[in-house]
Amino acid sequence: MRTRALGQTGIEASEIGFGAMQLGNHEWNGPDTEESIRLVHEAIGVGCTFIDTSPVYAYGRSEQILGQALAGRRNEVVICTKFGVWPDATLDYSADRIEESVTGSLERLGTDYLDVVLFHGLPPDRTAAGLAQHYKALQRLVDSKLVKAYGMSFEPPNVDELRRYVEEGGVSCFEFRFNPLAQHTIALFPELQKQGVGLIGNVPLESGWLSGKYDASSTFDIARDRWTPADIAHRAALVDELRAMLPEGMSLPQASLAFILAQPEVSTIIPGIKSSEQLQANTKAVELALPDELVAAIRALGANQAELPW
Ligand SMILES: NC(=O)c1ccc[n+]([C@@H]2O[C@H](COP(=O)([O-])OP(=O)(O)OC[C@H]3O[C@@H](n4cnc5c(N)ncnc54)[C@H](OP(=O)(O)O)[C@@H]3O)[C@@H](O)[C@H]2O)c1
């Protein structure tokens, strides 16, 4: 497994990271505690050491399970978690509760520091004045060595807003969606590079669509019940178009992940992992170097599409 710099944070992230939202998560039909712990250990064994979680994932259980799995192994991984969405799924982005949230994460994760902490979603007031106290609270956590770096996990609506977070707030990384079916965020990439900030690519398989196992007749429950029949038909058609571009024998999920990693602005990608098979298949994507023409063709697929709703 190769690593890439997470912007200028000083943090090295494995190119394929570990999306831990599914750990112990019944709504995703995710692995139970024992299997989750085994998966985390297996991931470390193959160098998949950038772990993305949040207080709300599986209502706190994702962080708790990671804490169990990482006992005595903390220094082998990079932990990225978030604040703003609480373990009971309530939303509260108050600046004066960031420390409380981080303390809760530290306890559940059984550690005394976090590598990265991100705003989890869009805070209600994103003006400079609305975020000033948040930046101060985050900087205090960095100064007291509880946190190494902080950033934002949402798509800034435009380049100017992205730049403002970096210049006003010292934000050093972002986490948002970019994959062959959802390429609208590529408009932000030149500014990411100019500012030297890292990008954690989430939802790299478009919530499972880029596994290739879903089609227009697929149905989804709980965690993925947000798509209308029209959304499902649209995604199915795009997947067919993408699949037709791949040389025979090339796996769709691996090609999708390799395409994302072909973008130098991306520091790490964090597919959600439910099984050993998925972990092994996803981490092997680093061995796949896509021909330039294929990367260009997949870019063109995205350029011709309207933004794919979440
Ligand atoms: N900050 C945020 O707001 C935010 C939002 C969403 C996600 N995230 C983070 O991003 C991570 C990834 O997002 P995600 O899990 O929603 O989407 P994803 O990575 O695009 O899709 C993950 C799902 O795809 C399927 N899958 C994964 N690897 C596969 C493989 N090799 N072959 C076949 N199927 C495979 C699994 O589900 P099935 O087998 O059930 O299809 C898995 O749960 C999360 O774990 C979380 O850490 C962050």
Tab-separated table of C-alpha atoms and ligand atoms in Angstrom:
chain	number	residue	atom	x	y	z
A	1	MET	CA	0.000	0.000	0.000
A	2	ARG	CA	1.329	3.436	-0.892
A	3	THR	CA	0.689	6.522	1.206
A	4	ARG	CA	0.051	10.129	0.200
A	5	ALA	CA	0.464	13.343	2.139
A	6	LEU	CA	-2.799	14.673	3.543
A	7	GLY	CA	-2.133	18.176	2.280
A	8	GLN	CA	0.298	19.977	4.558
A	9	THR	CA	-0.927	18.382	7.775
A	10	GLY	CA	2.204	16.238	8.104
A	11	ILE	CA	-0.098	13.199	8.106
A	12	GLU	CA	0.580	10.341	5.684
A	13	ALA	CA	-2.589	8.544	4.619
A	14	SER	CA	-2.858	5.124	2.982
A	15	GLU	CA	-4.175	5.566	-0.567
A	16	ILE	CA	-7.015	3.208	0.261
A	17	GLY	CA	-8.407	3.965	3.670
A	18	PHE	CA	-11.096	2.315	5.733
A	19	GLY	CA	-14.611	3.758	5.823
A	20	ALA	CA	-15.796	2.609	9.238
A	21	MET	CA	-19.440	3.695	9.005
A	22	GLN	CA	-20.559	0.096	8.483
A	23	LEU	CA	-18.825	-1.391	11.555
A	24	GLY	CA	-21.401	-2.776	13.986
A	25	ASN	CA	-24.040	-0.943	11.941
A	26	HIS	CA	-27.343	-2.852	11.730
A	27	GLU	CA	-28.820	-0.283	9.349
A	28	TRP	CA	-26.130	-1.251	6.834
A	29	ASN	CA	-26.339	-4.947	7.717
A	30	GLY	CA	-22.727	-4.407	8.737
A	31	PRO	CA	-20.352	-6.805	10.478
A	32	ASP	CA	-20.865	-7.548	14.206
A	33	THR	CA	-18.315	-6.484	16.812
A	34	GLU	CA	-16.126	-9.578	16.585
A	35	GLU	CA	-15.983	-9.548	12.780
A	36	SER	CA	-15.447	-5.774	12.734
A	37	ILE	CA	-12.424	-6.096	15.019
A	38	ARG	CA	-11.046	-8.844	12.794
A	39	LEU	CA	-11.580	-6.660	9.713
A	40	VAL	CA	-9.733	-3.722	11.252
A	41	HIS	CA	-6.793	-5.991	12.069
A	42	GLU	CA	-6.857	-7.414	8.553
A	43	ALA	CA	-6.909	-3.877	7.151
A	44	ILE	CA	-3.857	-2.879	9.183
A	45	GLY	CA	-2.161	-6.019	7.891
A	46	VAL	CA	-2.571	-4.865	4.283
A	47	GLY	CA	-1.567	-1.280	5.038
A	48	CYS	CA	-5.088	0.162	4.910
A	49	THR	CA	-4.474	2.387	7.905
A	50	PHE	CA	-6.374	5.645	7.351
A	51	ILE	CA	-9.623	5.090	9.280
A	52	ASP	CA	-12.658	7.348	8.860
A	53	THR	CA	-15.374	7.331	11.512
A	54	SER	CA	-17.814	9.641	13.285
A	55	PRO	CA	-19.598	9.792	16.647
A	56	VAL	CA	-22.874	9.043	14.864
A	57	TYR	CA	-21.768	5.976	12.895
A	58	ALA	CA	-23.766	3.071	14.317
A	59	TYR	CA	-24.747	5.489	17.100
A	60	GLY	CA	-21.281	5.499	18.681
A	61	ARG	CA	-20.546	1.818	18.102
A	62	SER	CA	-18.191	2.419	15.171
A	63	GLU	CA	-15.862	4.448	17.396
A	64	GLN	CA	-16.275	1.992	20.297
A	65	ILE	CA	-15.436	-1.006	18.116
A	66	LEU	CA	-12.436	0.811	16.677
A	67	GLY	CA	-11.322	1.515	20.249
A	68	GLN	CA	-11.453	-2.216	21.010
A	69	ALA	CA	-9.687	-3.136	17.772
A	70	LEU	CA	-6.946	-0.556	18.226
A	71	ALA	CA	-6.072	-1.321	21.849
A	72	GLY	CA	-2.273	-1.464	21.885
A	73	ARG	CA	-2.134	-0.629	18.146
A	74	ARG	CA	-3.041	3.063	18.128
A	75	ASN	CA	0.219	4.162	16.550
A	76	GLU	CA	-0.343	1.893	13.526
A	77	VAL	CA	-3.261	3.935	12.193
A	78	VAL	CA	-4.453	7.433	11.384
A	79	ILE	CA	-7.876	8.199	12.889
A	80	CYS	CA	-10.209	10.736	11.319
A	81	THR	CA	-13.470	11.480	13.123
A	82	LYS	CA	-16.011	14.297	13.096
A	83	PHE	CA	-18.228	16.534	15.193
A	84	GLY	CA	-21.634	18.123	14.780
A	85	VAL	CA	-23.718	14.953	14.486
A	86	TRP	CA	-23.918	13.289	17.887
A	87	PRO	CA	-24.188	9.583	18.782
A	88	ASP	CA	-27.961	9.970	19.214
A	89	ALA	CA	-28.085	11.418	15.652
A	90	THR	CA	-28.993	14.933	16.833
A	91	LEU	CA	-27.279	17.824	15.079
A	92	ASP	CA	-25.461	20.453	17.133
A	93	TYR	CA	-22.504	22.287	15.626
A	94	SER	CA	-22.107	24.740	18.543
A	95	ALA	CA	-18.506	25.864	18.900
A	96	ASP	CA	-18.709	25.511	22.665
A	97	ARG	CA	-19.547	21.798	22.309
A	98	ILE	CA	-16.655	20.803	20.019
A	99	GLU	CA	-14.396	19.911	22.937
A	100	GLU	CA	-17.176	17.818	24.501
A	101	SER	CA	-17.625	15.955	21.220
A	102	VAL	CA	-13.891	15.338	20.843
A	103	THR	CA	-13.699	14.130	24.457
A	104	GLY	CA	-16.491	11.642	23.745
A	105	SER	CA	-14.675	10.391	20.635
A	106	LEU	CA	-11.403	10.036	22.538
A	107	GLU	CA	-13.175	7.966	25.204
A	108	ARG	CA	-14.961	5.698	22.732
A	109	LEU	CA	-11.804	5.277	20.658
A	110	GLY	CA	-9.671	4.643	23.751
A	111	THR	CA	-7.002	7.078	22.667
A	112	ASP	CA	-5.521	10.359	23.854
A	113	TYR	CA	-5.305	12.062	20.460
A	114	LEU	CA	-7.134	12.269	17.134
A	115	ASP	CA	-5.273	12.738	13.893
A	116	VAL	CA	-8.084	14.559	12.096
A	117	VAL	CA	-11.382	16.101	13.217
A	118	LEU	CA	-13.906	17.316	10.660
A	119	PHE	CA	-17.136	19.287	10.707
A	120	HIS	CA	-19.646	16.514	9.931
A	121	GLY	CA	-21.855	18.158	7.337
A	122	LEU	CA	-22.845	21.747	6.825
A	123	PRO	CA	-22.916	23.962	9.920
A	124	PRO	CA	-25.924	26.323	9.882
A	125	ASP	CA	-23.916	29.566	9.732
A	126	ARG	CA	-20.921	29.330	7.394
A	127	THR	CA	-20.013	33.027	7.444
A	128	ALA	CA	-16.638	34.134	8.814
A	129	ALA	CA	-18.352	35.479	11.934
A	130	GLY	CA	-20.418	32.313	12.323
A	131	LEU	CA	-17.334	30.094	12.245
A	132	ALA	CA	-14.816	32.257	14.148
A	133	GLN	CA	-15.434	30.544	17.505
A	134	HIS	CA	-15.278	27.104	15.883
A	135	TYR	CA	-11.827	27.816	14.490
A	136	LYS	CA	-10.670	29.034	17.914
A	137	ALA	CA	-12.027	25.916	19.622
A	138	LEU	CA	-10.356	23.680	17.033
A	139	GLN	CA	-7.042	25.521	17.298
A	140	ARG	CA	-7.144	25.117	21.098
A	141	LEU	CA	-7.487	21.350	20.594
A	142	VAL	CA	-4.486	21.391	18.248
A	143	ASP	CA	-2.468	23.472	20.738
A	144	SER	CA	-3.252	21.016	23.509
A	145	LYS	CA	-2.205	18.132	21.216
A	146	LEU	CA	-5.573	16.396	21.384
A	147	VAL	CA	-6.004	16.860	17.632
A	148	LYS	CA	-3.389	17.080	14.870
A	149	ALA	CA	-5.445	18.646	12.079
A	150	TYR	CA	-8.983	19.799	11.380
A	151	GLY	CA	-11.133	20.203	8.317
A	152	MET	CA	-14.576	19.948	6.823
A	153	SER	CA	-16.621	17.036	5.625
A	154	PHE	CA	-18.981	18.618	3.156
A	155	GLU	CA	-18.730	19.917	-0.380
A	156	PRO	CA	-18.055	23.655	-0.376
A	157	PRO	CA	-20.588	25.031	-2.875
A	158	ASN	CA	-17.901	26.954	-4.747
A	159	VAL	CA	-14.191	27.679	-4.938
A	160	ASP	CA	-14.442	31.028	-3.125
A	161	GLU	CA	-16.053	29.417	-0.111
A	162	LEU	CA	-13.431	26.653	-0.042
A	163	ARG	CA	-10.653	29.260	-0.161
A	164	ARG	CA	-12.272	31.224	2.654
A	165	TYR	CA	-12.278	28.211	5.010
A	166	VAL	CA	-8.585	27.674	4.380
A	167	GLU	CA	-7.520	31.297	4.625
A	168	GLU	CA	-9.795	32.377	7.488
A	169	GLY	CA	-9.971	29.178	9.458
A	170	GLY	CA	-6.749	27.294	8.850
A	171	VAL	CA	-8.699	24.325	7.530
A	172	SER	CA	-6.154	21.834	6.205
A	173	CYS	CA	-8.282	19.069	4.692
A	174	PHE	CA	-11.687	18.320	3.241
A	175	GLU	CA	-13.740	15.182	2.933
A	176	PHE	CA	-16.299	14.972	0.160
A	177	ARG	CA	-17.650	12.758	-2.597
A	178	PHE	CA	-15.844	12.202	-5.850
A	179	ASN	CA	-16.267	9.062	-7.941
A	180	PRO	CA	-16.881	8.153	-11.609
A	181	LEU	CA	-20.629	8.774	-11.225
A	182	ALA	CA	-20.355	11.932	-9.121
A	183	GLN	CA	-17.628	14.109	-10.579
A	184	HIS	CA	-19.156	17.566	-10.013
A	185	THR	CA	-16.696	18.250	-7.162
A	186	ILE	CA	-13.783	18.153	-9.590
A	187	ALA	CA	-14.407	21.886	-10.081
A	188	LEU	CA	-12.880	22.364	-6.613
A	189	PHE	CA	-9.706	20.391	-7.322
A	190	PRO	CA	-7.494	23.184	-8.734
A	191	GLU	CA	-8.166	25.279	-5.627
A	192	LEU	CA	-7.406	22.320	-3.349
A	193	GLN	CA	-4.079	21.971	-5.074
A	194	LYS	CA	-3.357	25.703	-5.009
A	195	GLN	CA	-4.087	25.863	-1.282
A	196	GLY	CA	-2.139	22.669	-0.563
A	197	VAL	CA	-5.029	21.092	1.329
A	198	GLY	CA	-5.750	17.380	1.446
A	199	LEU	CA	-8.811	15.600	0.089
A	200	ILE	CA	-10.337	12.515	1.687
A	201	GLY	CA	-12.623	11.037	-0.973
A	202	ASN	CA	-15.739	9.570	0.612
A	203	VAL	CA	-18.455	7.387	-0.929
A	204	PRO	CA	-15.947	6.249	-3.605
A	205	LEU	CA	-18.194	3.416	-4.758
A	206	GLU	CA	-21.298	5.627	-4.869
A	207	SER	CA	-22.743	3.833	-1.834
A	208	GLY	CA	-22.181	0.430	-3.440
A	209	TRP	CA	-23.389	1.234	-6.972
A	210	LEU	CA	-19.878	0.990	-8.366
A	211	SER	CA	-19.600	-2.556	-7.061
A	212	GLY	CA	-21.636	-3.417	-10.169
A	213	LYS	CA	-24.027	-5.649	-8.248
A	214	TYR	CA	-27.033	-3.316	-8.426
A	215	ASP	CA	-29.251	-2.556	-11.414
A	216	ALA	CA	-32.515	-0.822	-12.305
A	217	SER	CA	-34.521	-3.472	-10.469
A	218	SER	CA	-32.584	-3.160	-7.191
A	219	THR	CA	-34.310	-2.030	-4.010
A	220	PHE	CA	-32.655	-0.543	-0.923
A	221	ASP	CA	-33.643	-0.220	2.715
A	222	ILE	CA	-32.844	1.962	5.744
A	223	ALA	CA	-29.351	3.336	5.078
A	224	ARG	CA	-29.883	3.623	1.326
A	225	ASP	CA	-33.626	4.234	1.077
A	226	ARG	CA	-33.135	7.801	-0.179
A	227	TRP	CA	-33.236	6.995	-3.917
A	228	THR	CA	-36.435	7.290	-5.924
A	229	PRO	CA	-37.075	4.761	-8.736
A	230	ALA	CA	-35.869	7.470	-11.154
A	231	ASP	CA	-32.602	7.884	-9.177
A	232	ILE	CA	-32.103	4.112	-9.269
A	233	ALA	CA	-32.746	3.929	-13.013
A	234	HIS	CA	-30.366	6.858	-13.604
A	235	ARG	CA	-27.550	5.281	-11.599
A	236	ALA	CA	-28.106	1.904	-13.256
A	237	ALA	CA	-27.793	3.481	-16.721
A	238	LEU	CA	-24.574	5.293	-15.748
A	239	VAL	CA	-23.097	2.098	-14.345
A	240	ASP	CA	-23.881	0.289	-17.609
A	241	GLU	CA	-22.197	3.084	-19.572
A	242	LEU	CA	-19.122	2.941	-17.365
A	243	ARG	CA	-18.919	-0.853	-17.457
A	244	ALA	CA	-18.964	-0.772	-21.260
A	245	MET	CA	-15.796	1.375	-21.229
A	246	LEU	CA	-13.717	-1.128	-19.265
A	247	PRO	CA	-11.506	-3.708	-20.936
A	248	GLU	CA	-12.695	-7.272	-20.506
A	249	GLY	CA	-11.789	-8.686	-17.115
A	250	MET	CA	-11.272	-5.322	-15.394
A	251	SER	CA	-13.276	-5.126	-12.182
A	252	LEU	CA	-15.713	-2.210	-11.952
A	253	PRO	CA	-15.046	-1.383	-8.265
A	254	GLN	CA	-11.288	-1.596	-8.721
A	255	ALA	CA	-11.396	0.539	-11.890
A	256	SER	CA	-13.545	3.095	-10.042
A	257	LEU	CA	-11.123	3.346	-7.136
A	258	ALA	CA	-8.110	3.465	-9.483
A	259	PHE	CA	-9.803	6.293	-11.410
A	260	ILE	CA	-10.204	8.332	-8.218
A	261	LEU	CA	-6.571	7.711	-7.268
A	262	ALA	CA	-5.496	8.840	-10.736
A	263	GLN	CA	-6.358	12.371	-9.536
A	264	PRO	CA	-3.295	13.769	-7.727
A	265	GLU	CA	-5.482	16.087	-5.623
A	266	VAL	CA	-6.946	13.073	-3.823
A	267	SER	CA	-4.979	12.076	-0.712
A	268	THR	CA	-6.936	8.979	0.294
A	269	ILE	CA	-10.231	7.262	-0.438
A	270	ILE	CA	-12.325	5.513	2.156
A	271	PRO	CA	-14.610	2.788	0.786
A	272	GLY	CA	-17.074	1.479	3.337
A	273	ILE	CA	-16.031	-2.052	4.242
A	274	LYS	CA	-18.390	-4.862	5.270
A	275	SER	CA	-16.339	-7.988	4.625
A	276	SER	CA	-12.900	-9.407	4.070
A	277	GLU	CA	-13.681	-9.898	0.365
A	278	GLN	CA	-14.535	-6.208	-0.032
A	279	LEU	CA	-11.442	-5.135	1.909
A	280	GLN	CA	-9.139	-7.312	-0.188
A	281	ALA	CA	-10.736	-6.289	-3.496
A	282	ASN	CA	-10.629	-2.589	-2.648
A	283	THR	CA	-7.049	-2.516	-1.411
A	284	LYS	CA	-5.876	-4.343	-4.554
A	285	ALA	CA	-7.132	-1.385	-6.598
A	286	VAL	CA	-3.822	0.346	-5.857
A	287	GLU	CA	-2.149	-2.188	-8.146
A	288	LEU	CA	-4.306	-1.120	-11.098
A	289	ALA	CA	-2.864	1.697	-13.225
A	290	LEU	CA	-5.536	2.818	-15.675
A	291	PRO	CA	-4.422	3.833	-19.168
A	292	ASP	CA	-4.610	7.616	-19.701
A	293	GLU	CA	-7.276	7.176	-22.400
A	294	LEU	CA	-9.531	5.306	-19.971
A	295	VAL	CA	-9.086	7.973	-17.285
A	296	ALA	CA	-9.995	10.598	-19.903
A	297	ALA	CA	-13.035	8.613	-21.034
A	298	ILE	CA	-14.317	8.282	-17.457
A	299	ARG	CA	-13.710	12.006	-16.925
A	300	ALA	CA	-15.812	12.668	-20.022
A	301	LEU	CA	-18.625	10.503	-18.618
A	302	GLY	CA	-18.732	12.801	-15.585
A	303	ALA	CA	-18.363	16.005	-17.589
A	304	ASN	CA	-21.476	15.129	-19.586
A	305	GLN	CA	-23.624	14.513	-16.525
A	306	ALA	CA	-25.628	16.825	-14.315
A	307	GLU	CA	-24.753	16.578	-10.624
A	308	LEU	CA	-25.892	13.216	-9.329
A	309	PRO	CA	-27.994	13.925	-6.242
A	310	TRP	CA	-26.727	12.301	-3.027
B	1	LIG	N1	-18.803	12.728	5.985
B	1	LIG	C1	-19.901	12.271	5.490
B	1	LIG	O1	-20.918	12.979	5.472
B	1	LIG	C2	-19.912	10.886	4.942
B	1	LIG	C3	-21.039	10.435	4.283
B	1	LIG	C4	-21.035	9.138	3.817
B	1	LIG	C5	-19.905	8.354	4.004
B	1	LIG	N2	-18.811	8.814	4.649
B	1	LIG	C6	-17.607	7.973	4.859
B	1	LIG	O2	-17.250	7.406	3.611
B	1	LIG	C7	-17.199	5.978	3.733
B	1	LIG	C8	-17.664	5.389	2.442
B	1	LIG	O3	-18.993	5.785	2.145
B	1	LIG	P1	-20.139	4.705	1.909
B	1	LIG	O4	-19.812	3.509	2.694
B	1	LIG	O5	-21.417	5.393	2.108
B	1	LIG	O6	-20.040	4.432	0.348
B	1	LIG	P2	-19.088	3.558	-0.589
B	1	LIG	O7	-17.750	3.373	-0.013
B	1	LIG	O8	-19.230	4.194	-1.885
B	1	LIG	O9	-19.866	2.169	-0.624
B	1	LIG	C9	-19.662	1.237	0.410
B	1	LIG	C10	-20.533	0.024	0.183
B	1	LIG	O10	-20.242	-0.580	-1.063
B	1	LIG	C11	-20.247	-1.982	-0.945
B	1	LIG	N3	-18.870	-2.407	-1.271
B	1	LIG	C12	-17.702	-1.897	-0.798
B	1	LIG	N4	-16.645	-2.509	-1.375
B	1	LIG	C13	-17.148	-3.402	-2.248
B	1	LIG	C14	-16.561	-4.330	-3.135
B	1	LIG	N5	-15.245	-4.452	-3.283
B	1	LIG	N6	-17.382	-5.101	-3.881
B	1	LIG	C15	-18.707	-4.992	-3.781
B	1	LIG	N7	-19.330	-4.131	-2.936
B	1	LIG	C16	-18.553	-3.342	-2.190
B	1	LIG	C17	-20.676	-2.294	0.480
B	1	LIG	O11	-22.097	-2.327	0.609
B	1	LIG	P3	-23.033	-3.476	0.055
B	1	LIG	O12	-22.217	-4.725	0.002
B	1	LIG	O13	-24.173	-3.531	1.016
B	1	LIG	O14	-23.471	-2.929	-1.277
B	1	LIG	C18	-20.229	-1.054	1.209
B	1	LIG	O15	-20.932	-0.823	2.395
B	1	LIG	C19	-18.091	5.644	4.942
B	1	LIG	O16	-17.763	4.406	5.532
B	1	LIG	C20	-17.808	6.810	5.835
B	1	LIG	O17	-16.598	6.577	6.550
B	1	LIG	C21	-18.806	10.082	5.098
